[in-house]
PDB file of C-alpha atoms in Angstrom:
ATOM      1  CA  GLN A 607     -14.504  10.855  32.513  1.00  0.00           C
ATOM      2  CA  ARG A 608     -14.694  12.201  28.964  1.00  0.00           C
ATOM      3  CA  ARG A 609     -11.579  14.293  29.579  1.00  0.00           C
ATOM      4  CA  LEU A 610      -9.751  11.213  30.851  1.00  0.00           C
ATOM      5  CA  CYS A 611     -10.709   9.290  27.716  1.00  0.00           C
ATOM      6  CA  VAL A 612      -9.440  12.113  25.505  1.00  0.00           C
ATOM      7  CA  GLU A 613      -6.170  12.256  27.439  1.00  0.00           C
ATOM      8  CA  LEU A 614      -5.734   8.489  27.154  1.00  0.00           C
ATOM      9  CA  ALA A 615      -6.454   8.590  23.414  1.00  0.00           C
ATOM     10  CA  THR A 616      -3.927  11.395  22.978  1.00  0.00           C
ATOM     11  CA  SER A 617      -1.332   9.452  24.941  1.00  0.00           C
ATOM     12  CA  MET A 618      -1.901   6.321  22.865  1.00  0.00           C
ATOM     13  CA  THR A 619      -1.519   8.335  19.654  1.00  0.00           C
ATOM     14  CA  ALA A 620       1.734   9.803  20.941  1.00  0.00           C
ATOM     15  CA  LEU A 621       2.995   6.317  21.811  1.00  0.00           C
ATOM     16  CA  LEU A 622       2.148   4.997  18.364  1.00  0.00           C
ATOM     17  CA  LEU A 623       3.871   7.932  16.694  1.00  0.00           C
ATOM     18  CA  THR A 624       6.923   7.324  18.878  1.00  0.00           C
ATOM     19  CA  ALA A 625       6.838   3.625  17.962  1.00  0.00           C
ATOM     20  CA  ALA A 626       6.677   4.561  14.288  1.00  0.00           C
ATOM     21  CA  TRP A 627       9.737   6.762  14.531  1.00  0.00           C
ATOM     22  CA  CYS A 628      11.613   4.129  16.564  1.00  0.00           C
ATOM     23  CA  ALA A 629      10.716   1.466  14.015  1.00  0.00           C
ATOM     24  CA  ALA A 630      12.178   3.603  11.242  1.00  0.00           C
ATOM     25  CA  LEU A 631      15.311   4.411  13.211  1.00  0.00           C
ATOM     26  CA  LEU A 632      15.966   0.869  14.429  1.00  0.00           C
ATOM     27  CA  VAL A 633      15.119  -1.337  11.480  1.00  0.00           C
ATOM     28  CA  ALA A 634      15.275   0.787   8.338  1.00  0.00           C
ATOM     29  CA  PRO A 635      19.126   0.736   8.155  1.00  0.00           C
ATOM     30  CA  ARG A 636      19.149  -3.073   8.220  1.00  0.00           C
ATOM     31  CA  VAL A 637      16.321  -3.260   5.739  1.00  0.00           C
ATOM     32  CA  SER A 638      17.713  -0.569   3.461  1.00  0.00           C
ATOM     33  CA  THR A 639      20.963  -2.523   3.105  1.00  0.00           C
ATOM     34  CA  ALA A 640      19.064  -5.522   1.729  1.00  0.00           C
ATOM     35  CA  VAL A 641      16.715  -3.377  -0.367  1.00  0.00           C
ATOM     36  CA  ASP A 642      19.607  -1.422  -1.888  1.00  0.00           C
ATOM     37  CA  ALA A 643      21.304  -4.699  -2.792  1.00  0.00           C
ATOM     38  CA  LEU A 644      18.165  -5.802  -4.635  1.00  0.00           C
ATOM     39  CA  TYR A 645      17.381  -2.399  -6.111  1.00  0.00           C
ATOM     40  CA  PRO A 646      20.732  -0.604  -6.499  1.00  0.00           C
ATOM     41  CA  PRO A 647      20.368   3.178  -6.378  1.00  0.00           C
ATOM     42  CA  ALA A 648      22.781   3.383  -9.325  1.00  0.00           C
ATOM     43  CA  ALA A 649      20.264   1.420 -11.434  1.00  0.00           C
ATOM     44  CA  TYR A 650      17.329   3.689 -10.564  1.00  0.00           C
ATOM     45  CA  ASN A 651      17.167   5.176 -14.066  1.00  0.00           C
ATOM     46  CA  ASP A 652      17.105   1.676 -15.537  1.00  0.00           C
ATOM     47  CA  ARG A 653      13.988   0.943 -13.478  1.00  0.00           C
ATOM     48  CA  ARG A 654      12.401   4.187 -14.677  1.00  0.00           C
ATOM     49  CA  VAL A 655      13.101   3.211 -18.279  1.00  0.00           C
ATOM     50  CA  LEU A 656      11.581  -0.222 -17.652  1.00  0.00           C
ATOM     51  CA  ALA A 657       8.437   1.416 -16.253  1.00  0.00           C
ATOM     52  CA  ARG A 658       8.257   3.892 -19.124  1.00  0.00           C
ATOM     53  CA  ASP A 659       8.525   1.152 -21.734  1.00  0.00           C
ATOM     54  CA  ALA A 660       5.893  -0.875 -19.869  1.00  0.00           C
ATOM     55  CA  ALA A 661       3.583   2.135 -19.865  1.00  0.00           C
ATOM     56  CA  LEU A 662       4.072   2.618 -23.591  1.00  0.00           C
ATOM     57  CA  ALA A 663       3.212  -1.026 -24.200  1.00  0.00           C
ATOM     58  CA  LEU A 664      -0.057  -0.706 -22.263  1.00  0.00           C
ATOM     59  CA  SER A 665      -1.018   2.751 -23.471  1.00  0.00           C
ATOM     60  CA  GLY A 666      -3.861   3.399 -25.863  1.00  0.00           C
ATOM     61  CA  LEU A 667      -2.569   6.916 -26.562  1.00  0.00           C
ATOM     62  CA  SER A 668      -0.472   7.819 -29.594  1.00  0.00           C
ATOM     63  CA  THR A 669       0.588  10.797 -31.656  1.00  0.00           C
ATOM     64  CA  ALA A 670      -0.892  11.558 -35.058  1.00  0.00           C
ATOM     65  CA  GLU A 671       2.049   9.665 -36.507  1.00  0.00           C
ATOM     66  CA  GLY A 672       1.189   6.579 -34.457  1.00  0.00           C
ATOM     67  CA  ILE A 673       3.976   6.947 -31.893  1.00  0.00           C
ATOM     68  CA  PRO A 674       2.726   5.537 -28.551  1.00  0.00           C
ATOM     69  CA  LEU A 675       2.435   7.868 -25.571  1.00  0.00           C
ATOM     70  CA  ALA A 676       2.451   6.791 -21.938  1.00  0.00           C
ATOM     71  CA  GLY A 677       0.491   9.790 -20.736  1.00  0.00           C
ATOM     72  CA  ASP A 678      -0.160   9.748 -16.982  1.00  0.00           C
ATOM     73  CA  THR A 679      -1.209   6.111 -16.851  1.00  0.00           C
ATOM     74  CA  MET A 680       2.025   4.907 -15.279  1.00  0.00           C
ATOM     75  CA  VAL A 681       4.754   6.934 -13.592  1.00  0.00           C
ATOM     76  CA  TYR A 682       7.526   5.120 -11.751  1.00  0.00           C
ATOM     77  CA  GLY A 683       8.494   6.287  -8.293  1.00  0.00           C
ATOM     78  CA  GLU A 684      10.365   4.822  -5.318  1.00  0.00           C
ATOM     79  CA  PHE A 685       8.892   5.655  -1.932  1.00  0.00           C
ATOM     80  CA  ASP A 686      11.123   6.684   0.976  1.00  0.00           C
ATOM     81  CA  LEU A 687      11.876   3.576   3.071  1.00  0.00           C
ATOM     82  CA  ASN A 688      12.075   5.348   6.433  1.00  0.00           C
ATOM     83  CA  PHE A 689       8.739   7.045   5.822  1.00  0.00           C
ATOM     84  CA  PHE A 690       7.243   3.722   4.717  1.00  0.00           C
ATOM     85  CA  ALA A 691       8.462   2.057   7.929  1.00  0.00           C
ATOM     86  CA  GLN A 692       6.837   4.794  10.015  1.00  0.00           C
ATOM     87  CA  LEU A 693       3.492   4.526   8.227  1.00  0.00           C
ATOM     88  CA  LEU A 694       3.510   0.745   8.409  1.00  0.00           C
ATOM     89  CA  ALA A 695       4.145   0.914  12.159  1.00  0.00           C
ATOM     90  CA  LEU A 696       1.172   3.281  12.508  1.00  0.00           C
ATOM     91  CA  ALA A 697      -1.005   0.739  10.684  1.00  0.00           C
ATOM     92  CA  ASP A 698      -0.067  -1.607  13.549  1.00  0.00           C
ATOM     93  CA  PRO A 699       0.301  -4.947  11.717  1.00  0.00           C
ATOM     94  CA  GLN A 700      -0.629  -7.901  13.910  1.00  0.00           C
ATOM     95  CA  ARG A 701       0.841 -11.388  13.898  1.00  0.00           C
ATOM     96  CA  GLY A 702      -0.761 -13.317  11.061  1.00  0.00           C
ATOM     97  CA  ASP A 703      -1.771 -10.241   9.044  1.00  0.00           C
ATOM     98  CA  THR A 704      -1.486 -10.019   5.269  1.00  0.00           C
ATOM     99  CA  LEU A 705      -0.115  -6.868   3.650  1.00  0.00           C
ATOM    100  CA  LEU A 706      -1.094  -5.853   0.132  1.00  0.00           C
ATOM    101  CA  ASP A 707       0.588  -3.231  -2.053  1.00  0.00           C
ATOM    102  CA  VAL A 708      -1.735  -2.172  -4.892  1.00  0.00           C
ATOM    103  CA  GLY A 709       0.336  -1.109  -7.860  1.00  0.00           C
ATOM    104  CA  SER A 710       3.488  -2.695  -6.430  1.00  0.00           C
ATOM    105  CA  GLY A 711       5.760  -2.001  -9.417  1.00  0.00           C
ATOM    106  CA  VAL A 712       9.045  -3.896  -9.130  1.00  0.00           C
ATOM    107  CA  GLY A 713       8.122  -5.097  -5.626  1.00  0.00           C
ATOM    108  CA  ARG A 714      10.452  -2.856  -3.623  1.00  0.00           C
ATOM    109  CA  LEU A 715       8.016  -1.965  -0.826  1.00  0.00           C
ATOM    110  CA  VAL A 716       6.574  -5.474  -0.699  1.00  0.00           C
ATOM    111  CA  LEU A 717      10.017  -6.879   0.033  1.00  0.00           C
ATOM    112  CA  ALA A 718      10.740  -4.014   2.446  1.00  0.00           C
ATOM    113  CA  ALA A 719       7.590  -4.873   4.411  1.00  0.00           C
ATOM    114  CA  ALA A 720       8.527  -8.554   4.437  1.00  0.00           C
ATOM    115  CA  LEU A 721      11.929  -7.627   5.869  1.00  0.00           C
ATOM    116  CA  LEU A 722      10.567  -5.090   8.348  1.00  0.00           C
ATOM    117  CA  HIS A 723       7.972  -7.489   9.779  1.00  0.00           C
ATOM    118  CA  ALA A 724       9.495 -10.883   9.055  1.00  0.00           C
ATOM    119  CA  ASP A 725       8.105 -12.403  12.269  1.00  0.00           C
ATOM    120  CA  THR A 726       4.708 -10.696  12.111  1.00  0.00           C
ATOM    121  CA  LEU A 727       3.224 -10.740   8.636  1.00  0.00           C
ATOM    122  CA  ARG A 728       1.777 -13.979   7.318  1.00  0.00           C
ATOM    123  CA  ASN A 729       2.063 -12.801   3.713  1.00  0.00           C
ATOM    124  CA  CYS A 730       3.303  -9.747   1.818  1.00  0.00           C
ATOM    125  CA  HIS A 731       1.485  -9.502  -1.498  1.00  0.00           C
ATOM    126  CA  GLY A 732       2.058  -7.159  -4.423  1.00  0.00           C
ATOM    127  CA  VAL A 733      -0.373  -6.720  -7.311  1.00  0.00           C
ATOM    128  CA  GLU A 734       0.989  -5.067 -10.451  1.00  0.00           C
ATOM    129  CA  ILE A 735      -0.724  -4.738 -13.816  1.00  0.00           C
ATOM    130  CA  SER A 736       2.466  -4.446 -15.890  1.00  0.00           C
ATOM    131  CA  PRO A 737       4.093  -7.799 -16.804  1.00  0.00           C
ATOM    132  CA  PRO A 738       7.657  -6.367 -17.083  1.00  0.00           C
ATOM    133  CA  LEU A 739       7.443  -4.762 -13.633  1.00  0.00           C
ATOM    134  CA  HIS A 740       5.881  -7.925 -12.201  1.00  0.00           C
ATOM    135  CA  ASP A 741       8.728  -9.985 -13.673  1.00  0.00           C
ATOM    136  CA  ALA A 742      11.275  -7.608 -12.124  1.00  0.00           C
ATOM    137  CA  ALA A 743       9.609  -8.119  -8.735  1.00  0.00           C
ATOM    138  CA  ILE A 744       9.880 -11.898  -9.081  1.00  0.00           C
ATOM    139  CA  THR A 745      13.545 -11.549 -10.005  1.00  0.00           C
ATOM    140  CA  ALA A 746      14.207  -9.416  -6.926  1.00  0.00           C
ATOM    141  CA  ARG A 747      12.501 -11.943  -4.657  1.00  0.00           C
ATOM    142  CA  VAL A 748      14.672 -14.743  -6.039  1.00  0.00           C
ATOM    143  CA  ALA A 749      17.768 -12.585  -5.593  1.00  0.00           C
ATOM    144  CA  LEU A 750      16.832 -11.980  -1.946  1.00  0.00           C
ATOM    145  CA  ASP A 751      17.552 -15.637  -1.160  1.00  0.00           C
ATOM    146  CA  SER A 752      21.106 -15.268  -2.434  1.00  0.00           C
ATOM    147  CA  LEU A 753      22.033 -12.360  -0.150  1.00  0.00           C
ATOM    148  CA  SER A 754      24.696 -13.087   2.440  1.00  0.00           C
ATOM    149  CA  PRO A 755      23.935 -13.045   5.250  1.00  0.00           C
ATOM    150  CA  SER A 756      20.418 -14.085   4.352  1.00  0.00           C
ATOM    151  CA  PRO A 757      17.983 -11.824   6.238  1.00  0.00           C
ATOM    152  CA  PRO A 758      14.769 -13.142   7.799  1.00  0.00           C
ATOM    153  CA  VAL A 759      11.802 -12.425   5.563  1.00  0.00           C
ATOM    154  CA  ALA A 760       8.044 -12.968   5.676  1.00  0.00           C
ATOM    155  CA  PRO A 761       6.376 -14.968   2.878  1.00  0.00           C
ATOM    156  CA  VAL A 762       6.076 -12.949  -0.334  1.00  0.00           C
ATOM    157  CA  GLU A 763       3.655 -13.267  -3.229  1.00  0.00           C
ATOM    158  CA  PHE A 764       3.301 -11.320  -6.471  1.00  0.00           C
ATOM    159  CA  THR A 765       0.284 -11.246  -8.776  1.00  0.00           C
ATOM    160  CA  CYS A 766       0.231  -9.771 -12.264  1.00  0.00           C
ATOM    161  CA  GLY A 767      -3.124  -8.131 -12.902  1.00  0.00           C
ATOM    162  CA  SER A 768      -5.553  -5.463 -11.777  1.00  0.00           C
ATOM    163  CA  VAL A 769      -6.771  -5.088  -8.192  1.00  0.00           C
ATOM    164  CA  LEU A 770     -10.215  -4.334  -9.589  1.00  0.00           C
ATOM    165  CA  ASP A 771     -10.967  -7.857 -10.769  1.00  0.00           C
ATOM    166  CA  GLY A 772      -9.810 -11.470 -10.789  1.00  0.00           C
ATOM    167  CA  ALA A 773      -6.925 -12.568  -8.579  1.00  0.00           C
ATOM    168  CA  GLY A 774      -6.081  -8.968  -7.744  1.00  0.00           C
ATOM    169  CA  LEU A 775      -9.517  -8.366  -6.265  1.00  0.00           C
ATOM    170  CA  GLU A 776      -9.235 -11.628  -4.310  1.00  0.00           C
ATOM    171  CA  ALA A 777      -6.017 -10.221  -2.842  1.00  0.00           C
ATOM    172  CA  VAL A 778      -7.953  -7.171  -1.644  1.00  0.00           C
ATOM    173  CA  GLU A 779     -10.449  -9.440   0.095  1.00  0.00           C
ATOM    174  CA  ALA A 780      -7.593 -11.147   1.986  1.00  0.00           C
ATOM    175  CA  ALA A 781      -5.732  -7.969   3.013  1.00  0.00           C
ATOM    176  CA  ASP A 782      -5.416  -6.787   6.606  1.00  0.00           C
ATOM    177  CA  VAL A 783      -3.091  -3.886   5.779  1.00  0.00           C
ATOM    178  CA  LEU A 784      -3.181  -2.263   2.345  1.00  0.00           C
ATOM    179  CA  PHE A 785      -0.716   0.267   0.923  1.00  0.00           C
ATOM    180  CA  SER A 786      -1.578   2.535  -1.998  1.00  0.00           C
ATOM    181  CA  TYR A 787       0.970   4.816  -3.616  1.00  0.00           C
ATOM    182  CA  ALA A 788       0.546   5.004  -7.361  1.00  0.00           C
ATOM    183  CA  VAL A 789       0.192   8.034  -9.584  1.00  0.00           C
ATOM    184  CA  THR A 790      -2.236   5.962 -11.642  1.00  0.00           C
ATOM    185  CA  TRP A 791      -4.809   6.254  -8.854  1.00  0.00           C
ATOM    186  CA  ALA A 792      -4.639  10.077  -8.856  1.00  0.00           C
ATOM    187  CA  SER A 793      -7.105  10.499 -11.717  1.00  0.00           C
ATOM    188  CA  GLY A 794     -10.581  11.071 -10.341  1.00  0.00           C
ATOM    189  CA  GLU A 795     -12.563   8.153 -11.756  1.00  0.00           C
ATOM    190  CA  THR A 796      -9.703   5.665 -11.441  1.00  0.00           C
ATOM    191  CA  HIS A 797      -9.286   6.523  -7.764  1.00  0.00           C
ATOM    192  CA  SER A 798     -13.044   6.309  -7.206  1.00  0.00           C
ATOM    193  CA  ARG A 799     -13.043   2.811  -8.693  1.00  0.00           C
ATOM    194  CA  LEU A 800     -10.255   1.799  -6.330  1.00  0.00           C
ATOM    195  CA  VAL A 801     -12.018   3.265  -3.303  1.00  0.00           C
ATOM    196  CA  ARG A 802     -15.254   1.492  -4.253  1.00  0.00           C
ATOM    197  CA  ALA A 803     -13.398  -1.813  -4.552  1.00  0.00           C
ATOM    198  CA  LEU A 804     -11.772  -1.319  -1.151  1.00  0.00           C
ATOM    199  CA  ALA A 805     -15.047  -0.303   0.493  1.00  0.00           C
ATOM    200  CA  GLU A 806     -16.879  -3.280  -0.954  1.00  0.00           C
ATOM    201  CA  ARG A 807     -14.228  -5.984  -0.585  1.00  0.00           C
ATOM    202  CA  LEU A 808     -11.800  -5.235   2.258  1.00  0.00           C
ATOM    203  CA  PRO A 809     -12.405  -7.080   5.538  1.00  0.00           C
ATOM    204  CA  ASP A 810     -13.881  -5.142   8.432  1.00  0.00           C
ATOM    205  CA  GLY A 811     -11.058  -3.593  10.455  1.00  0.00           C
ATOM    206  CA  ALA A 812      -8.500  -3.595   7.629  1.00  0.00           C
ATOM    207  CA  ARG A 813      -6.058  -0.693   7.709  1.00  0.00           C
ATOM    208  CA  VAL A 814      -5.320   1.314   4.584  1.00  0.00           C
ATOM    209  CA  ILE A 815      -2.281   3.523   4.042  1.00  0.00           C
ATOM    210  CA  SER A 816      -3.004   6.007   1.278  1.00  0.00           C
ATOM    211  CA  ILE A 817      -0.421   8.501   0.069  1.00  0.00           C
ATOM    212  CA  ASP A 818      -1.755  12.020  -0.584  1.00  0.00           C
ATOM    213  CA  LEU A 819      -5.242  10.796  -1.550  1.00  0.00           C
ATOM    214  CA  ALA A 820      -8.112  10.856   0.951  1.00  0.00           C
ATOM    215  CA  LEU A 821     -10.509   7.905   1.085  1.00  0.00           C
ATOM    216  CA  ASP A 822     -14.240   8.592   1.163  1.00  0.00           C
ATOM    217  CA  ALA A 823     -16.527   5.655   0.437  1.00  0.00           C
ATOM    218  CA  GLN A 824     -19.637   7.794   0.007  1.00  0.00           C
ATOM    219  CA  ALA A 825     -17.977  10.263  -2.367  1.00  0.00           C
ATOM    220  CA  ALA A 826     -16.671   7.334  -4.415  1.00  0.00           C
ATOM    221  CA  GLY A 827     -20.198   5.976  -4.829  1.00  0.00           C
ATOM    222  CA  ALA A 828     -19.822   3.094  -2.388  1.00  0.00           C
ATOM    223  CA  ALA A 829     -22.384   4.188   0.199  1.00  0.00           C
ATOM    224  CA  GLU A 830     -24.336   0.956  -0.329  1.00  0.00           C
ATOM    225  CA  SER A 831     -21.327  -1.040   0.863  1.00  0.00           C
ATOM    226  CA  GLY A 832     -22.038   0.077   4.428  1.00  0.00           C
ATOM    227  CA  ALA A 833     -18.336   0.851   4.865  1.00  0.00           C
ATOM    228  CA  ARG A 834     -16.505   3.989   5.921  1.00  0.00           C
ATOM    229  CA  PHE A 835     -12.846   4.855   6.225  1.00  0.00           C
ATOM    230  CA  GLU A 836     -11.952   6.057   9.715  1.00  0.00           C
ATOM    231  CA  LEU A 837      -8.830   8.238   9.735  1.00  0.00           C
ATOM    232  CA  LEU A 838      -6.441   6.998  12.422  1.00  0.00           C
ATOM    233  CA  HIS A 839      -3.242   8.907  11.686  1.00  0.00           C
ATOM    234  CA  GLN A 840      -1.865  11.507   9.327  1.00  0.00           C
ATOM    235  CA  LEU A 841       1.875  11.886   8.879  1.00  0.00           C
ATOM    236  CA  THR A 842       3.982  13.999   6.531  1.00  0.00           C
ATOM    237  CA  GLY A 843       7.318  12.758   5.258  1.00  0.00           C
ATOM    238  CA  PRO A 844       9.856  13.204   2.468  1.00  0.00           C
ATOM    239  CA  ASN A 845       9.098  12.416  -1.144  1.00  0.00           C
ATOM    240  CA  GLU A 846      12.186  12.771  -3.297  1.00  0.00           C
ATOM    241  CA  GLU A 847      10.168  11.842  -6.381  1.00  0.00           C
ATOM    242  CA  THR A 848       8.315  15.155  -6.201  1.00  0.00           C
ATOM    243  CA  GLY A 849      11.166  17.096  -4.642  1.00  0.00           C
ATOM    244  CA  GLY A 850       9.018  17.837  -1.617  1.00  0.00           C
ATOM    245  CA  GLU A 851       6.820  16.027   0.873  1.00  0.00           C
ATOM    246  CA  ALA A 852       4.054  13.455   0.875  1.00  0.00           C
ATOM    247  CA  THR A 853       1.232  12.927   3.324  1.00  0.00           C
ATOM    248  CA  GLY A 854       0.490   9.445   4.556  1.00  0.00           C
ATOM    249  CA  LEU A 855      -3.107   8.837   5.636  1.00  0.00           C
ATOM    250  CA  VAL A 856      -3.706   5.749   7.751  1.00  0.00           C
ATOM    251  CA  TYR A 857      -7.319   4.555   7.819  1.00  0.00           C
ATOM    252  CA  ARG A 858      -9.286   1.708   9.327  1.00  0.00           C
ATOM    253  CA  LEU A 859     -12.205   0.331   7.344  1.00  0.00           C
ATOM    254  CA  VAL A 860     -15.309   0.121   9.518  1.00  0.00           C
ATOM    255  CA  ARG A 861     -18.158  -1.883   8.084  1.00  0.00           C
ATOM    256  CA  ASP A 862     -21.812  -1.710   9.037  1.00  0.00           C
ATOM    257  CA  ARG A 863     -22.328  -5.203  10.433  1.00  0.00           C
ATOM    258  CA  ARG A 864     -25.914  -5.160   9.164  1.00  0.00           C
ATOM    259  CA  ARG A 865     -24.521  -5.287   5.622  1.00  0.00           C
ATOM    260  CA  GLY A 866     -22.261  -7.786   3.939  1.00  0.00           C
ATOM    261  CA  LYS A 867     -19.430  -7.112   1.523  1.00  0.00           C
ATOM    262  CA  GLY A 868     -20.657  -5.455  -1.632  1.00  0.00           C
ATOM    263  CA  GLY A 869     -23.595  -3.847   0.144  1.00  0.00           C
ATOM    264  CA  GLY A 870     -25.767  -6.929   0.488  1.00  0.00           C
ATOM    265  CA  SER A 871     -27.684  -7.739   3.631  1.00  0.00           C
ATOM    266  CA  ALA A 872     -25.746  -9.797   6.161  1.00  0.00           C
ATOM    267  CA  SER A 873     -28.910 -11.405   7.488  1.00  0.00           C
ATOM    268  CA  GLY A 874     -28.900 -14.157   4.870  1.00  0.00           C
ATOM    269  CA  GLY A 875     -32.722 -14.287   4.915  1.00  0.00           C
ATOM    270  CA  ARG A 876     -35.001 -14.176   1.950  1.00  0.00           C
ATOM    271  CA  PRO A 877     -36.958 -10.996   1.203  1.00  0.00           C
TER     272      PRO A 877
END
């Protein structure tokens, strides 16, 4: 019986992987046409300059002469659309789900998700801390309505702020599928803060797609949240930004039902 269960699980994994590849092959060309119209490849360097200037504006680093430095706080990159479609299919979005991109930049993947799953996702939400990048995302969403023919698209929302507090943190609490690909998160303590926020605030059963960075609630200091990240899939794909490959890790958040969000008791009784 145990062997049968293992064989069934292996078969289901193979089917999901096949579905992910089919999703990329069947829908990415249609989606990429719309995305390239909104984010022309020829203007890629312009978007990098926009991100660099935004990073300089937010940076607290400067040379001895007072010239601002961006450091590693913000590096612009555009994720491969086919690879994104595969990972999103592995996260298995359900009808009525909300997708959240943390550190959504100019909104490219948010709009790609809304085009890929126009009939499935209830909302595609991007949270970006940089006002110029947030404004560029809004501009792209408006431009989407002027494309001809106008493609079907799921509802889209953009929030300017941090995912660690305020409206950004509320977006985390509403997310069913969350995507994280931002160099900003690569620094140890910054990533730990993100993982703690996800462990404490994401709904039970939410799926998280993390690029290159493993999620460990206990290591991030969120053991009291009663949450753990269960690895569902791991897939390697192209990453032209680094000139090599990236690894997509697809998790499901599993919460101890005896605890509430933030680590509090779910019993509701007084001590």
